[in-house]
Short mmCIF file of C-alpha atoms in Angstrom, two decimals:
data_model
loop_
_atom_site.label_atom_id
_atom_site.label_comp_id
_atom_site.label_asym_id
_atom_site.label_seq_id
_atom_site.Cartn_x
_atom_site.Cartn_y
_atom_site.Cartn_z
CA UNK A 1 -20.93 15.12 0.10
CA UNK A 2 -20.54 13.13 3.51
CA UNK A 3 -23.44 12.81 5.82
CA UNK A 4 -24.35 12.97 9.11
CA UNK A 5 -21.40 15.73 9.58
CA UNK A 6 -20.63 15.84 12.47
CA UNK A 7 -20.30 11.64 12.35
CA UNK A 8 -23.21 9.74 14.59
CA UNK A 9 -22.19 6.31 15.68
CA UNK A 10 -18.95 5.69 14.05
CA UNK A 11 -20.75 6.03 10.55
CA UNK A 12 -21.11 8.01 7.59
CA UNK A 13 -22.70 8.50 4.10
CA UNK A 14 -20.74 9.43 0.73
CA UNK A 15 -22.49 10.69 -1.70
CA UNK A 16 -21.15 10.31 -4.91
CA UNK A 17 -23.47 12.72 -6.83
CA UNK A 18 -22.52 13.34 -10.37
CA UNK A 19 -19.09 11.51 -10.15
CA UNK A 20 -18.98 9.08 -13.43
CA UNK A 21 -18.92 5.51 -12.56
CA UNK A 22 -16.17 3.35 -12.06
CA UNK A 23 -13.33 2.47 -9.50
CA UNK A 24 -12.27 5.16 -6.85
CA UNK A 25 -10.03 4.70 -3.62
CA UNK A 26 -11.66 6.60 -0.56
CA UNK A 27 -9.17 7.34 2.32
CA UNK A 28 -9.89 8.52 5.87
CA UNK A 29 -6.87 11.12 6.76
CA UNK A 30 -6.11 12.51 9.83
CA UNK A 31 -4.84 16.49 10.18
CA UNK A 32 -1.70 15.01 9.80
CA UNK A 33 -2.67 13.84 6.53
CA UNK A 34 -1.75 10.09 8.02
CA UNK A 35 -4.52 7.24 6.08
CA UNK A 36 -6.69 6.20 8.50
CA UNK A 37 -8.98 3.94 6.64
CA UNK A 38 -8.52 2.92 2.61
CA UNK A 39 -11.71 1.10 0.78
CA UNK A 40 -12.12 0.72 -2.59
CA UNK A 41 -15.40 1.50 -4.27
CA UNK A 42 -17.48 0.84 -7.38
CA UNK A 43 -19.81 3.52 -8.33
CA UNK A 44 -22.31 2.35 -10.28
CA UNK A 45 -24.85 5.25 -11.40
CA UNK A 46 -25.51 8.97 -10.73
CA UNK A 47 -26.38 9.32 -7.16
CA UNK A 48 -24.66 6.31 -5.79
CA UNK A 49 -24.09 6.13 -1.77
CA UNK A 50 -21.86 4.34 0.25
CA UNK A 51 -21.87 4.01 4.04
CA UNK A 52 -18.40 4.00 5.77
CA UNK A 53 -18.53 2.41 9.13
CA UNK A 54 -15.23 4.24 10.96
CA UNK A 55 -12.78 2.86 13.24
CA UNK A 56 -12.90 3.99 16.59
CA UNK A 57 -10.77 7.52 16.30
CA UNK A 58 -11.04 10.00 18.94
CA UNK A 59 -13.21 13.39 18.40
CA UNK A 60 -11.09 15.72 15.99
CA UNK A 61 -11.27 17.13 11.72
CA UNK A 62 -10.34 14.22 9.37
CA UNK A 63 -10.67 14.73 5.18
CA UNK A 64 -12.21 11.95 3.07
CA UNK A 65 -9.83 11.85 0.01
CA UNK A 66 -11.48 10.33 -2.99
CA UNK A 67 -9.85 9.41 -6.13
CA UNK A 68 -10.10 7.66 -9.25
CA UNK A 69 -7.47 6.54 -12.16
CA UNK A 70 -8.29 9.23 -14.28
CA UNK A 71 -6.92 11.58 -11.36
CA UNK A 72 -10.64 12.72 -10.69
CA UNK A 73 -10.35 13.84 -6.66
CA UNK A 74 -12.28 15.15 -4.14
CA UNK A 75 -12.07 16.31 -0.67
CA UNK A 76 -14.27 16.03 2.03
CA UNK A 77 -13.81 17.73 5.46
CA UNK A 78 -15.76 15.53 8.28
CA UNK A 79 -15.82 16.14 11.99
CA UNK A 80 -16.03 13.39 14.67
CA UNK A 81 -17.28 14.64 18.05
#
């Protein structure tokens, strides 16, 4: 899940949850499906968190698209106001 949604200050939580650990890619994507923002992250443990600071993108819907090698993704939906 991503939290605050709608984003406060440029910033947001991801919360991994059950995912298992390892290596995944989270991208930022705009509703043209264009990357915005591309970290890499190690999840270590059930429950993990990561805060994403954002760039400065105008109000509008973006997806966080998270993905692993084992072709494990998720999609988030995320509003910026």
């Amino acid at each position: 899940s991503v939290y605050p949604n709608p984003v406060v200050n440029n910033s947001v939580r991801l919360l991994f949850g059950d995912k298992p650990e390892g290596k995944y890619i989270v991208q930022l994507l705009d509703h043209q499906g264009q990357i915005i923002l591309e970290q890499n992250v190690t999840v270590s443990g059930k429950s993990f968190v990561k805060q994403m600071d954002l760039p400065n993108i105008p109000a509008g819907h973006y997806q966080f698209y998270i993905s692993n090698k084992v072709k494990i993704k998720t999609i988030l939906p995320v509003i910026k106001q």
